[in-house]
C-alpha cells in the first residue's frame, strides 16, 4: 500500500515556482506582489451531493478547481495558488492519476500552483481553497450595482441543470443536447478572462452557481437594489432549443438551474459598446437580460409582453 | 428548515475587522501588511478518522481550528484569517451552536477572523484553511536543522494517543490520567507564542501531529541530517507516570503517538539559555531530547545507557 507521503509526492506535488516555500512544510509561504490584494475562496464537493459516484475522475479534478476559479473570476482577480484537502475511502491509484490529470490540466491553463493541502481517509470529499491577486481598489464585488445599470450574463445557462435531471432520470436527453448539457455539467469553463476584462467596466458581478435568478438576487441584496429580468432575452443554446425538451422545462433550467459557472454582472448603459467589444475579443457571448431598479433585493422575471414569470424555487440550497 | 444562507449568517458570520471584504461575496479580500509574507495551511477532519461520532461539538470546533493554528505556530507565523468548509449530514442547530462556540472562543483568543468558506450536505467533514503572516525572511522552516544542533520539544507528548487507546478500549485510563489525556486529545493548545519566540532562535521547527519520532524524521529529511533522540530525556507527564499504565505503553505513546500539537525544533547549543528563558516566560516546559548529527534523514532513539529503542510504526499514516 502506498503511504500518505508517497501519495502526496506522486500525485499532488508539482513544481511551484512562484512561492517562497511549497508543499512539504507545516505551511506554504507566499508573497503577494506589491500593490496587489488577495482574493480567497473555498468550495467543498461531496459525493452524492455535488457529483455522482460514477463521475469521471478527470472531470471531477477539473470541476474541483473550476468552481473555485469561477469565484476568482467573479471578483475580477487573477488565480494564483490553491490548497486541496481530499478525503478518500481508500487509495485507488488509477483513480488518483485521472483525478490529478484533470486537475493539473486546468491548473496549467490558468497558471494555478497547488501549494498545500491534506489527504485523509474518509467519504470522498474535495475541499479547495483558491487564492488570487487583484489590483487594490479594482475587485469586482457584489455590492456595486446601481439603479439604471444593465444586467448581463455571459454564455448560456441551464445546460448543467438539464444534465443533472437526465442523470436522475427525470427527463431524457439525446444526441447533441445530451453532449452539450453533459459538457456544461462536467467540464465548466471558468470565465477568468471575462472577470479580468470587467474590472474596469462592471459595477458588480457574481458567478452563476446557484441559478441565474438566485444569484442575481444575491447581487441585488448586497447592492440594495432590485432587478427586472426579461426571460425572452435569455441566451438559449441551440442544442437545448432543438432537443425536443419542452420549453417550460428549458426556461426553468435557464432561470433556476445551478452549476452554470457563467458570470452575471451589472454595468452602466454607457458601457454597452465596450461590452460588445469584450464579447467579440473573447469569443464569448454577453447578453443584456434586464435592468437594475430601485428596491431592496428582489428579482422580478417577466416575458417580453410584460407577463410575470413565477419560479417554484429561488435557487439551490443544500439544506432544502 | 433553516436555509443555507441563514445558517451561515446565524452561526458562521462574525465581524471581520481586518479584511477588505468578508463573508458574503464570491471571495473574501485581504491585504497582508507591508513587509510580511503569508503562511497558508489546510487540514481536513473526518468523522471516524479524526474524531468519534459522539465527540463534544465544542471540542471539535476548538480542535478544527487548533490543528491548523499548530501549523501556523510551527512556521513562527501570526494567525490571521481562516476559511472553513463544513459538510453536515443535516442541520442540527444545537450541534452547530456548540461547534461554533468552541471554534470562535479559540479564534478570539488568537485574533483569527473567519472570512469565508462553504456549507454543504455530506458526511460530517471539516476542512479549514488558515492564513498567517510572518516577517519576510523569518519563517521557521523544516529544512534548517544543522549538525550539532540540539533537538527540543515543548510540553509533553503521548497523552492524546493514550486517550485514543482508551476510547478504542485497548487500555483503561482512570482518574487524573484519564482527564489529562482526554484534555490533550480534545482541547489541544496551539503553541503560537512559542513559535513566535522561536523565530529568532530555532534553526528548524515542526508541529508534533504524526508522532514525535515521525515528525522529527520529517524535519531531518527536509534538512538532510539525522537525529539521535534519548528516550530517557523525554518529558513524561506526572498524570501518565502515576497512572498504572505500563511503562512500555507510555514510552511508545510518547515516541509514536499522534495528535500532540507540541512543537519539535532544533537550535544551536549556544541558544540553550535563551530557550530556558523562553520556557520560563511562557510557562511552558521546553526539553532538550537529543542532537542533530550527519545523515540523510534518519532518527535513532536510544535510552540513557545507549541501548537502541525500536519502534513498531514510524508515525501516523491515514492509509496504512
Coordinates of C-alpha atoms in Angstrom, one line a residue:
Chain A
X1 CA 0.0 0.0 0.0
X2 CA 1.4 3.4 -1.0
X3 CA 2.0 5.7 2.1
X4 CA 0.3 9.0 2.5
X5 CA 3.6 10.8 2.0
X6 CA 4.3 8.9 -1.3
X7 CA 0.8 9.6 -2.4
X8 CA 1.2 13.3 -2.0
X9 CA 4.6 13.2 -3.6
X10 CA 3.4 11.1 -6.6
X11 CA 0.1 12.7 -7.4
X12 CA -0.2 16.1 -5.8
X13 CA 3.3 17.6 -5.9
X14 CA 4.3 19.8 -8.9
X15 CA 7.0 22.5 -9.0
X16 CA 5.6 25.7 -7.6
X17 CA 7.8 28.4 -9.0
X18 CA 6.1 31.5 -7.7
X19 CA 6.1 30.6 -4.0
X20 CA 8.7 31.1 -1.2
X21 CA 8.0 27.6 0.0
X22 CA 5.7 24.9 -1.4
X23 CA 4.4 21.5 -0.4
X24 CA 6.4 19.7 2.4
X25 CA 6.5 22.0 5.4
X26 CA 3.9 22.9 8.0
X27 CA 2.7 25.8 5.8
X28 CA 3.4 27.0 2.3
X29 CA 4.8 30.6 2.2
X30 CA 3.6 33.1 -0.4
X31 CA 4.3 36.7 -1.0
X32 CA 1.7 38.7 -3.0
X33 CA 3.2 41.3 -5.4
X34 CA 3.3 45.0 -4.4
X35 CA 0.1 46.8 -5.0
X36 CA -2.0 43.7 -5.1
X37 CA -4.6 42.5 -2.7
X38 CA -5.6 38.9 -2.3
X39 CA -8.9 37.2 -3.0
X40 CA -9.7 33.9 -1.3
X41 CA -12.5 31.4 -1.7
X42 CA -13.2 27.9 -0.5
X43 CA -15.6 25.3 -2.1
X44 CA -16.3 21.8 -0.9
X45 CA -17.6 19.0 -3.2
X46 CA -19.1 15.8 -1.7
X47 CA -20.0 12.6 -3.4
X48 CA -23.8 12.2 -3.7
X49 CA -24.3 16.0 -3.2
X50 CA -22.2 17.6 -5.9
X51 CA -21.3 14.6 -8.1
X52 CA -22.4 11.1 -8.8
X53 CA -20.4 8.1 -7.5
X54 CA -19.6 7.1 -11.1
X55 CA -18.2 10.5 -12.1
X56 CA -15.3 10.5 -14.5
X57 CA -12.4 11.3 -12.1
X58 CA -10.8 13.6 -14.7
X59 CA -13.8 15.8 -14.9
X60 CA -14.1 15.8 -11.1
X61 CA -10.5 17.0 -10.9
X62 CA -11.3 19.7 -13.5
X63 CA -14.5 20.7 -11.7
X64 CA -13.0 20.9 -8.2
X65 CA -10.7 23.6 -9.5
X66 CA -13.1 25.2 -11.9
X67 CA -15.8 26.0 -9.4
X68 CA -13.2 27.9 -7.3
X69 CA -11.7 29.6 -10.4
X70 CA -15.2 30.7 -11.1
X71 CA -15.4 32.6 -7.8
X72 CA -12.0 34.1 -8.5
X73 CA -13.3 35.2 -12.0
X74 CA -16.4 36.8 -10.4
X75 CA -14.0 39.0 -8.3
X76 CA -12.1 40.1 -11.4
X77 CA -9.0 38.5 -9.8
X78 CA -6.1 36.6 -11.3
X79 CA -5.9 33.0 -10.0
X80 CA -2.6 32.1 -8.3
X81 CA -2.4 29.4 -5.7
X82 CA -4.6 26.6 -4.3
X83 CA -4.6 24.2 -1.4
X84 CA -6.6 21.0 -1.7
X85 CA -7.9 18.7 1.0
X86 CA -9.0 15.3 -0.1
X87 CA -10.8 12.6 1.8
X88 CA -10.6 9.2 0.1
X89 CA -12.3 6.0 1.1
X90 CA -9.1 4.2 0.1
X91 CA -6.1 4.6 -2.2
X92 CA -7.1 3.9 -5.9
X93 CA -4.0 4.9 -7.8
X94 CA -5.7 4.7 -11.2
X95 CA -8.5 7.0 -10.0
X96 CA -6.0 9.4 -8.4
X97 CA -3.9 9.6 -11.6
X98 CA -7.0 10.6 -13.6
X99 CA -8.3 13.0 -11.0
X100 CA -4.9 14.8 -10.8
X101 CA -4.6 14.8 -14.6
X102 CA -7.9 16.7 -14.9
X103 CA -6.9 19.0 -12.0
X104 CA -3.5 19.9 -13.2
X105 CA -4.5 20.3 -16.9
X106 CA -6.9 23.1 -15.8
X107 CA -4.4 24.5 -13.3
X108 CA -1.7 24.7 -16.0
X109 CA -4.1 26.6 -18.3
X110 CA -4.6 29.3 -15.7
X111 CA -1.2 29.4 -14.1
X112 CA -2.5 28.0 -10.8
X113 CA 0.0 26.3 -8.4
X114 CA -1.0 23.7 -5.8
X115 CA 0.9 24.7 -2.8
X116 CA -0.5 22.6 0.1
X117 CA -3.4 20.6 1.4
X118 CA -4.2 17.4 3.2
X119 CA -5.1 13.8 2.3
X120 CA -7.0 11.7 4.7
X121 CA -9.3 8.6 4.8
X122 CA -13.0 9.4 4.7
X123 CA -16.0 9.6 2.4
X124 CA -14.9 11.0 -1.0
X125 CA -14.8 14.8 -0.4
X126 CA -12.8 17.5 -2.1
X127 CA -12.2 20.9 -0.4
X128 CA -10.3 23.5 -2.4
X129 CA -9.1 26.9 -1.3
X130 CA -8.1 29.2 -4.1
X131 CA -6.1 32.4 -3.8
X132 CA -6.0 35.1 -6.4
X133 CA -4.5 38.6 -6.7
X134 CA -6.2 41.8 -7.8
X135 CA -5.1 45.3 -8.2
X136 CA -6.0 47.1 -5.0
X137 CA -9.3 49.0 -5.4
X138 CA -10.3 47.1 -8.6
X139 CA -12.0 43.9 -7.3
X140 CA -15.5 43.2 -8.7
X141 CA -17.8 43.0 -5.8
X142 CA -21.5 42.1 -5.5
X143 CA -22.4 45.3 -3.8
X144 CA -21.8 47.9 -6.5
X145 CA -24.9 47.6 -8.7
X146 CA -26.6 51.0 -9.4
X147 CA -30.1 51.9 -10.4
X148 CA -30.3 52.2 -14.2
X149 CA -27.5 49.7 -14.8
X150 CA -28.0 46.9 -17.3
X151 CA -27.9 43.3 -16.1
X152 CA -25.8 41.0 -18.2
X153 CA -24.9 37.3 -18.3
X154 CA -22.1 35.5 -20.1
X155 CA -22.6 32.4 -22.2
X156 CA -25.7 30.3 -21.7
X157 CA -27.4 29.0 -18.6
X158 CA -29.5 25.9 -17.9
X159 CA -27.5 23.1 -19.6
X160 CA -25.9 21.8 -16.4
X161 CA -29.3 21.5 -14.7
X162 CA -30.7 19.6 -17.6
X163 CA -27.8 17.1 -17.4
X164 CA -28.5 16.6 -13.7
X165 CA -32.2 16.0 -14.5
X166 CA -31.2 13.5 -17.2
X167 CA -28.8 11.6 -14.9
X168 CA -31.5 11.5 -12.2
X169 CA -33.9 10.1 -14.9
X170 CA -36.3 12.9 -14.6
X171 CA -36.1 13.6 -18.3
X172 CA -34.2 12.1 -21.3
X173 CA -31.7 14.0 -23.3
X174 CA -30.3 12.6 -26.6
X175 CA -27.8 13.5 -29.3
X176 CA -26.2 17.0 -29.4
X177 CA -28.3 18.2 -26.5
X178 CA -27.1 15.4 -24.2
X179 CA -23.4 16.0 -25.0
X180 CA -23.9 19.8 -24.8
X181 CA -25.5 19.6 -21.3
X182 CA -23.1 16.9 -20.0
X183 CA -20.2 19.0 -21.0
X184 CA -21.7 22.0 -19.2
X185 CA -22.1 20.0 -16.0
X186 CA -18.8 18.1 -16.1
X187 CA -16.4 20.5 -17.7
X188 CA -17.4 24.0 -16.7
X189 CA -15.1 26.7 -18.1
X190 CA -14.2 29.4 -15.6
X191 CA -14.7 32.9 -17.0
X192 CA -11.3 34.3 -15.8
X193 CA -10.6 36.4 -18.9
X194 CA -14.0 37.9 -18.7
X195 CA -13.7 38.8 -15.0
X196 CA -10.4 40.5 -15.7
X197 CA -11.9 42.5 -18.6
X198 CA -14.9 43.5 -16.4
X199 CA -12.7 45.1 -13.7
X200 CA -12.9 48.5 -15.3
X201 CA -16.4 48.1 -16.8
X202 CA -18.8 46.3 -14.5
X203 CA -20.3 47.8 -11.3
X204 CA -20.9 44.4 -9.7
X205 CA -20.5 40.7 -10.6
X206 CA -21.3 37.2 -9.3
X207 CA -20.8 33.7 -10.6
X208 CA -23.9 31.8 -11.6
X209 CA -23.6 28.6 -9.4
X210 CA -26.9 28.6 -7.5
X211 CA -29.1 29.5 -10.5
X212 CA -29.4 32.8 -12.5
X213 CA -32.3 34.4 -10.6
X214 CA -31.0 33.3 -7.2
X215 CA -27.5 34.7 -8.0
X216 CA -28.8 38.0 -9.4
X217 CA -30.8 38.1 -6.2
X218 CA -27.7 37.7 -4.0
X219 CA -26.1 40.6 -6.0
X220 CA -29.3 42.7 -5.6
X221 CA -29.4 42.0 -1.8
X222 CA -25.8 43.1 -1.4
X223 CA -26.3 46.2 -3.6
X224 CA -29.7 47.1 -2.1
X225 CA -31.5 47.3 -5.4
X226 CA -34.0 45.2 -7.4
X227 CA -33.6 43.7 -10.8
X228 CA -36.1 43.2 -13.7
X229 CA -35.2 40.3 -15.9
X230 CA -36.8 39.7 -19.3
X231 CA -36.9 35.9 -19.8
X232 CA -37.2 36.3 -23.6
X233 CA -33.8 38.0 -23.7
X234 CA -32.0 35.0 -22.0
X235 CA -29.5 33.3 -24.3
X236 CA -30.7 29.8 -25.1
X237 CA -28.4 27.3 -26.5
X238 CA -29.2 25.9 -30.0
X239 CA -28.6 22.3 -28.7
X240 CA -31.3 22.9 -25.9
X241 CA -33.8 24.6 -28.2
X242 CA -33.7 21.8 -30.8
X243 CA -33.7 19.0 -28.2
X244 CA -37.4 18.2 -28.0
X245 CA -37.4 19.1 -24.3
X246 CA -40.4 21.2 -23.6
X247 CA -40.0 25.0 -23.5
X248 CA -41.1 25.4 -19.9
X249 CA -38.5 22.9 -18.6
X250 CA -35.8 24.7 -20.6
X251 CA -36.9 28.1 -19.3
X252 CA -36.9 26.9 -15.7
X253 CA -33.4 25.4 -16.1
X254 CA -32.1 28.7 -17.6
X255 CA -33.6 30.7 -14.8
X256 CA -33.2 28.4 -11.8
X257 CA -30.7 25.7 -12.7
X258 CA -27.4 25.7 -10.8
X259 CA -23.9 24.8 -11.7
X260 CA -23.5 27.0 -14.8
X261 CA -20.4 29.0 -13.7
X262 CA -21.2 31.9 -16.0
X263 CA -20.8 35.4 -14.7
X264 CA -23.8 37.7 -14.1
X265 CA -22.9 41.3 -13.8
X266 CA -24.2 44.9 -13.9
X267 CA -22.8 47.8 -15.9
X268 CA -23.8 51.3 -16.9
X269 CA -25.8 51.8 -20.1
X270 CA -22.8 53.7 -21.4
X271 CA -20.7 50.6 -21.3
X272 CA -22.7 48.6 -23.9
X273 CA -20.3 49.1 -26.8
X274 CA -17.3 48.3 -24.6
X275 CA -19.0 45.1 -23.5
X276 CA -19.8 44.1 -27.1
X277 CA -16.1 44.6 -27.9
X278 CA -15.2 42.4 -24.9
X279 CA -17.6 39.7 -26.1
X280 CA -16.1 39.8 -29.6
X281 CA -12.5 39.8 -28.3
X282 CA -13.1 36.8 -26.0
X283 CA -15.4 34.9 -28.4
X284 CA -17.9 34.7 -25.5
X285 CA -21.5 35.9 -25.9
X286 CA -22.5 38.6 -23.4
X287 CA -26.2 39.2 -23.2
X288 CA -28.2 42.0 -21.8
X289 CA -31.1 40.4 -19.9
X290 CA -32.6 43.2 -17.8
X291 CA -32.1 46.3 -15.7
X292 CA -31.4 47.4 -12.1
X293 CA -34.2 49.4 -10.5
X294 CA -34.8 50.8 -7.0
X295 CA -35.6 48.2 -4.4
X296 CA -34.3 46.1 -1.6
X297 CA -33.0 42.9 -3.2
X298 CA -35.9 41.4 -5.2
X299 CA -35.6 39.9 -8.7
X300 CA -38.7 40.1 -11.0
X301 CA -38.8 38.0 -14.1
X302 CA -41.3 38.7 -16.9
X303 CA -41.6 37.9 -20.6
X304 CA -41.3 40.3 -23.5
X305 CA -45.0 41.1 -23.2
X306 CA -44.6 42.0 -19.5
X307 CA -46.3 38.9 -18.0
X308 CA -44.7 37.9 -14.8
X309 CA -42.9 34.5 -14.6
X310 CA -43.1 32.8 -11.2
X311 CA -40.3 30.4 -10.2
X312 CA -41.1 27.5 -7.9
X313 CA -37.7 27.6 -6.2
X314 CA -35.4 30.5 -5.7
X315 CA -32.2 28.7 -6.2
X316 CA -30.0 25.9 -5.0
X317 CA -29.8 25.3 -1.2
X318 CA -28.0 22.3 0.1
X319 CA -30.3 22.0 3.1
X320 CA -33.6 22.4 1.5
Chain B
X1 CA -35.8 24.1 8.0
X2 CA -33.2 26.9 8.2
X3 CA -31.8 27.9 4.8
X4 CA -28.1 27.6 3.9
X5 CA -27.8 31.4 3.8
X6 CA -29.4 31.8 7.2
X7 CA -27.2 29.1 8.7
X8 CA -24.1 30.9 7.5
X9 CA -25.5 34.2 8.8
X10 CA -26.5 32.8 12.1
X11 CA -23.6 30.5 13.0
X12 CA -20.6 31.4 10.9
X13 CA -20.7 35.1 10.4
X14 CA -18.8 37.4 12.9
X15 CA -17.5 40.9 12.2
X16 CA -14.1 40.7 10.4
X17 CA -12.4 44.0 11.0
X18 CA -9.1 43.4 9.4
X19 CA -10.3 42.4 5.9
X20 CA -11.2 44.5 2.9
X21 CA -14.3 42.3 2.4
X22 CA -15.5 39.4 4.5
X23 CA -18.2 36.7 4.2
X24 CA -20.9 37.3 1.6
X25 CA -19.2 37.8 -1.8
X26 CA -17.7 35.3 -4.2
X27 CA -14.3 35.7 -2.4
X28 CA -13.1 37.5 0.7
X29 CA -10.5 40.2 0.1
X30 CA -7.4 40.6 2.3
X31 CA -4.3 42.7 2.2
X32 CA -1.2 41.5 4.1
X33 CA 0.7 44.2 5.8
X34 CA 3.9 45.7 4.2
X35 CA 7.0 43.6 4.8
X36 CA 5.0 40.5 5.7
X37 CA 4.8 37.2 3.8
X38 CA 1.8 34.9 4.2
X39 CA 1.8 31.3 5.5
X40 CA -1.0 29.0 4.5
X41 CA -2.1 25.6 5.7
X42 CA -5.1 23.3 5.2
X43 CA -6.3 20.4 7.4
X44 CA -9.3 18.2 7.0
X45 CA -11.1 16.3 9.8
X46 CA -13.4 13.5 9.0
X47 CA -15.8 11.6 11.4
X48 CA -14.5 8.2 12.1
X49 CA -10.9 9.1 11.1
X50 CA -10.1 12.1 13.2
X51 CA -12.9 12.1 15.8
X52 CA -15.5 9.8 17.2
X53 CA -19.2 10.2 16.2
X54 CA -20.1 11.2 19.9
X55 CA -17.4 13.9 20.0
X56 CA -18.3 17.0 22.0
X57 CA -19.1 19.6 19.2
X58 CA -17.4 22.3 21.3
X59 CA -14.2 20.5 21.4
X60 CA -14.5 19.6 17.7
X61 CA -14.9 23.3 16.9
X62 CA -11.8 24.1 19.1
X63 CA -9.8 21.3 17.5
X64 CA -10.7 22.1 13.9
X65 CA -9.1 25.5 14.4
X66 CA -6.3 24.3 16.8
X67 CA -4.7 21.8 14.5
X68 CA -4.3 24.5 11.8
X69 CA -3.1 27.0 14.4
X70 CA -0.5 24.5 15.3
X71 CA 0.9 24.5 11.7
X72 CA 0.9 28.3 11.8
X73 CA 2.8 28.1 15.1
X74 CA 5.3 25.7 13.6
X75 CA 6.2 28.3 11.0
X76 CA 6.6 31.1 13.6
X77 CA 3.8 32.9 11.9
X78 CA 1.0 35.1 13.4
X79 CA -2.5 33.6 12.8
X80 CA -4.8 36.0 10.9
X81 CA -7.6 34.6 8.7
X82 CA -9.4 31.3 8.2
X83 CA -11.9 29.8 5.7
X84 CA -14.0 26.8 6.8
X85 CA -15.7 24.2 4.6
X86 CA -18.3 22.1 6.5
X87 CA -20.2 19.1 5.2
X88 CA -23.1 18.2 7.5
X89 CA -25.4 15.2 7.3
X90 CA -28.3 17.6 8.2
X91 CA -28.9 20.8 10.1
X92 CA -28.7 20.3 13.9
X93 CA -28.8 23.8 15.3
X94 CA -27.9 22.8 18.8
X95 CA -24.9 21.0 17.5
X96 CA -23.9 24.0 15.3
X97 CA -24.2 26.4 18.2
X98 CA -21.8 24.3 20.3
X99 CA -19.4 23.7 17.4
X100 CA -19.2 27.4 16.6
X101 CA -18.9 28.3 20.3
X102 CA -15.8 26.2 20.6
X103 CA -14.5 27.5 17.3
X104 CA -15.0 31.2 17.9
X105 CA -13.8 31.0 21.5
X106 CA -10.3 29.8 20.3
X107 CA -10.4 32.2 17.3
X108 CA -11.0 35.1 19.6
X109 CA -8.0 34.1 21.8
X110 CA -5.7 34.2 18.8
X111 CA -7.3 37.1 16.8
X112 CA -8.3 34.8 14.0
X113 CA -11.1 36.0 11.7
X114 CA -13.3 33.6 9.8
X115 CA -13.6 35.2 6.3
X116 CA -15.2 32.6 4.1
X117 CA -16.0 29.0 3.4
X118 CA -18.7 26.7 2.4
X119 CA -21.5 24.7 3.9
X120 CA -22.9 21.6 2.2
X121 CA -24.7 18.4 2.8
X122 CA -22.5 15.3 3.2
X123 CA -20.8 13.1 5.8
X124 CA -19.5 15.2 8.7
X125 CA -16.3 16.7 7.5
X126 CA -14.5 19.9 8.4
X127 CA -11.8 21.5 6.2
X128 CA -10.1 24.6 7.4
X129 CA -7.6 26.8 5.6
X130 CA -5.6 29.1 7.9
X131 CA -3.6 32.1 6.8
X132 CA -0.9 33.7 8.9
X133 CA 1.6 36.5 8.4
X134 CA 5.3 36.4 9.1
X135 CA 8.1 38.9 8.8
X136 CA 9.8 38.2 5.5
X137 CA 12.9 36.1 5.9
X138 CA 12.0 34.9 9.4
X139 CA 9.7 31.9 8.9
X140 CA 10.5 28.7 10.8
X141 CA 11.0 26.1 8.2
X142 CA 11.7 22.3 8.5
X143 CA 14.9 22.5 6.4
X144 CA 17.2 24.5 8.5
X145 CA 18.5 21.9 11.1
X146 CA 22.3 21.9 11.4
X147 CA 24.7 19.2 12.6
X148 CA 25.5 19.9 16.2
X149 CA 22.1 21.5 16.9
X150 CA 20.1 20.4 19.9
X151 CA 16.7 18.8 19.4
X152 CA 13.9 20.2 21.6
X153 CA 10.3 19.5 22.3
X154 CA 7.7 21.6 24.0
X155 CA 5.3 20.4 26.7
X156 CA 4.7 16.6 26.9
X157 CA 3.8 14.0 24.3
X158 CA 1.8 10.8 24.3
X159 CA -1.3 11.9 26.2
X160 CA -3.6 12.2 23.1
X161 CA -2.6 8.7 21.9
X162 CA -3.4 7.2 25.3
X163 CA -6.8 8.8 25.2
X164 CA -7.5 7.3 21.7
X165 CA -6.4 3.9 23.0
X166 CA -8.8 4.3 26.0
X167 CA -11.7 5.2 23.8
X168 CA -11.0 2.3 21.5
X169 CA -11.0 0.1 24.6
X170 CA -7.4 -1.0 24.1
X171 CA -6.5 0.1 27.6
X172 CA -8.3 1.6 30.5
X173 CA -7.4 5.0 31.9
X174 CA -8.8 6.3 35.2
X175 CA -8.8 9.4 37.4
X176 CA -6.3 12.2 36.7
X177 CA -4.6 10.3 33.9
X178 CA -7.9 9.9 32.0
X179 CA -8.8 13.6 32.4
X180 CA -5.3 14.7 31.5
X181 CA -5.2 12.5 28.3
X182 CA -8.7 13.4 27.2
X183 CA -7.9 17.0 27.6
X184 CA -4.7 16.6 25.5
X185 CA -6.8 14.9 22.7
X186 CA -9.9 17.1 22.8
X187 CA -8.6 20.5 23.6
X188 CA -5.1 20.9 22.1
X189 CA -3.4 24.2 22.8
X190 CA -1.6 25.6 19.8
X191 CA 1.9 26.9 20.6
X192 CA 1.6 30.2 18.8
X193 CA 3.6 32.3 21.4
X194 CA 6.3 29.7 21.3
X195 CA 6.5 29.7 17.5
X196 CA 6.8 33.5 17.5
X197 CA 9.6 33.4 20.2
X198 CA 11.5 30.7 18.2
X199 CA 11.7 32.8 15.0
X200 CA 15.0 34.3 16.1
X201 CA 16.3 31.3 17.9
X202 CA 15.4 28.0 16.3
X203 CA 17.0 26.6 13.1
X204 CA 14.0 24.5 12.2
X205 CA 10.6 23.5 13.6
X206 CA 7.7 21.2 13.0
X207 CA 4.5 20.5 14.9
X208 CA 4.1 17.1 16.5
X209 CA 0.9 15.8 14.9
X210 CA 2.0 12.4 13.4
X211 CA 4.1 11.3 16.4
X212 CA 7.4 12.7 17.9
X213 CA 9.8 10.4 16.1
X214 CA 7.9 10.6 12.8
X215 CA 7.8 14.4 12.9
X216 CA 11.5 14.8 13.9
X217 CA 12.0 12.4 10.9
X218 CA 10.2 14.8 8.5
X219 CA 12.3 17.6 9.8
X220 CA 15.5 15.6 9.3
X221 CA 14.5 14.5 5.8
X222 CA 14.0 18.1 4.8
X223 CA 17.2 19.2 6.5
X224 CA 19.3 16.3 5.2
X225 CA 20.6 15.3 8.6
X226 CA 20.0 12.6 11.2
X227 CA 18.8 13.0 14.8
X228 CA 19.8 11.0 17.9
X229 CA 17.0 11.0 20.5
X230 CA 17.5 9.9 24.1
X231 CA 14.2 8.4 25.3
X232 CA 15.1 8.9 28.9
X233 CA 15.1 12.7 28.4
X234 CA 11.6 12.8 27.1
X235 CA 9.2 14.9 29.3
X236 CA 6.7 12.5 30.8
X237 CA 3.6 13.8 32.4
X238 CA 3.1 13.1 36.1
X239 CA -0.5 12.0 35.4
X240 CA 0.7 9.4 32.9
X241 CA 3.6 8.2 35.1
X242 CA 1.4 7.6 38.1
X243 CA -1.5 6.1 36.1
X244 CA -0.7 2.4 36.4
X245 CA -0.3 2.1 32.6
X246 CA 2.8 0.0 31.9
X247 CA 6.0 1.9 31.1
X248 CA 6.5 0.4 27.6
X249 CA 3.0 1.6 26.5
X250 CA 3.6 5.1 27.8
X251 CA 7.0 5.2 26.1
X252 CA 5.6 4.1 22.8
X253 CA 2.8 6.8 23.1
X254 CA 5.4 9.5 23.8
X255 CA 7.6 8.5 20.9
X256 CA 5.0 7.5 18.3
X257 CA 1.5 8.7 19.4
X258 CA 0.0 11.4 17.2
X259 CA -2.2 14.4 17.9
X260 CA 0.0 16.1 20.4
X261 CA 0.4 19.6 18.7
X262 CA 3.6 20.4 20.5
X263 CA 6.5 21.9 18.6
X264 CA 9.7 19.9 18.0
X265 CA 12.5 22.2 16.9
X266 CA 16.3 22.4 16.6
X267 CA 18.5 25.2 17.9
X268 CA 22.3 25.8 18.3
X269 CA 23.9 24.8 21.6
X270 CA 24.6 28.5 22.2
X271 CA 20.8 29.1 22.4
X272 CA 20.2 26.9 25.5
X273 CA 20.0 29.8 28.0
X274 CA 17.7 31.8 25.6
X275 CA 15.4 28.8 25.4
X276 CA 15.3 28.3 29.1
X277 CA 14.3 32.0 29.4
X278 CA 11.5 31.5 26.8
X279 CA 10.2 28.4 28.7
X280 CA 10.2 30.4 31.9
X281 CA 8.5 33.4 30.3
X282 CA 5.8 31.3 28.6
X283 CA 5.3 28.9 31.5
X284 CA 5.8 26.1 29.0
X285 CA 8.4 23.3 29.6
X286 CA 11.0 23.1 26.8
X287 CA 13.0 19.9 26.9
X288 CA 16.3 19.1 25.1
X289 CA 15.8 15.5 23.9
X290 CA 18.7 14.9 21.6
X291 CA 21.1 16.1 18.9
X292 CA 21.4 16.6 15.1
X293 CA 24.2 14.6 13.5
X294 CA 25.3 14.0 10.0
X295 CA 23.0 11.8 7.9
X296 CA 20.2 11.6 5.4
X297 CA 17.0 11.8 7.4
X298 CA 17.1 9.0 9.9
X299 CA 16.0 9.3 13.6
X300 CA 17.7 6.9 16.1
X301 CA 16.2 6.5 19.5
X302 CA 18.1 5.1 22.4
X303 CA 18.0 5.1 26.2
X304 CA 20.4 6.8 28.5
X305 CA 22.6 3.7 28.6
X306 CA 22.8 3.8 24.8
X307 CA 20.7 0.8 24.1
X308 CA 18.6 1.3 20.8
X309 CA 14.8 1.5 21.0
X310 CA 13.0 0.1 18.0
X311 CA 9.6 1.5 17.1
X312 CA 7.0 -0.7 15.6
X313 CA 5.5 2.0 13.5
X314 CA 7.1 5.2 12.2
X315 CA 4.2 7.5 12.7
X316 CA 0.6 8.2 11.8
X317 CA -0.4 7.5 8.2
X318 CA -4.1 7.7 7.2
X319 CA -3.7 5.0 4.5
X320 CA -1.8 2.3 6.5

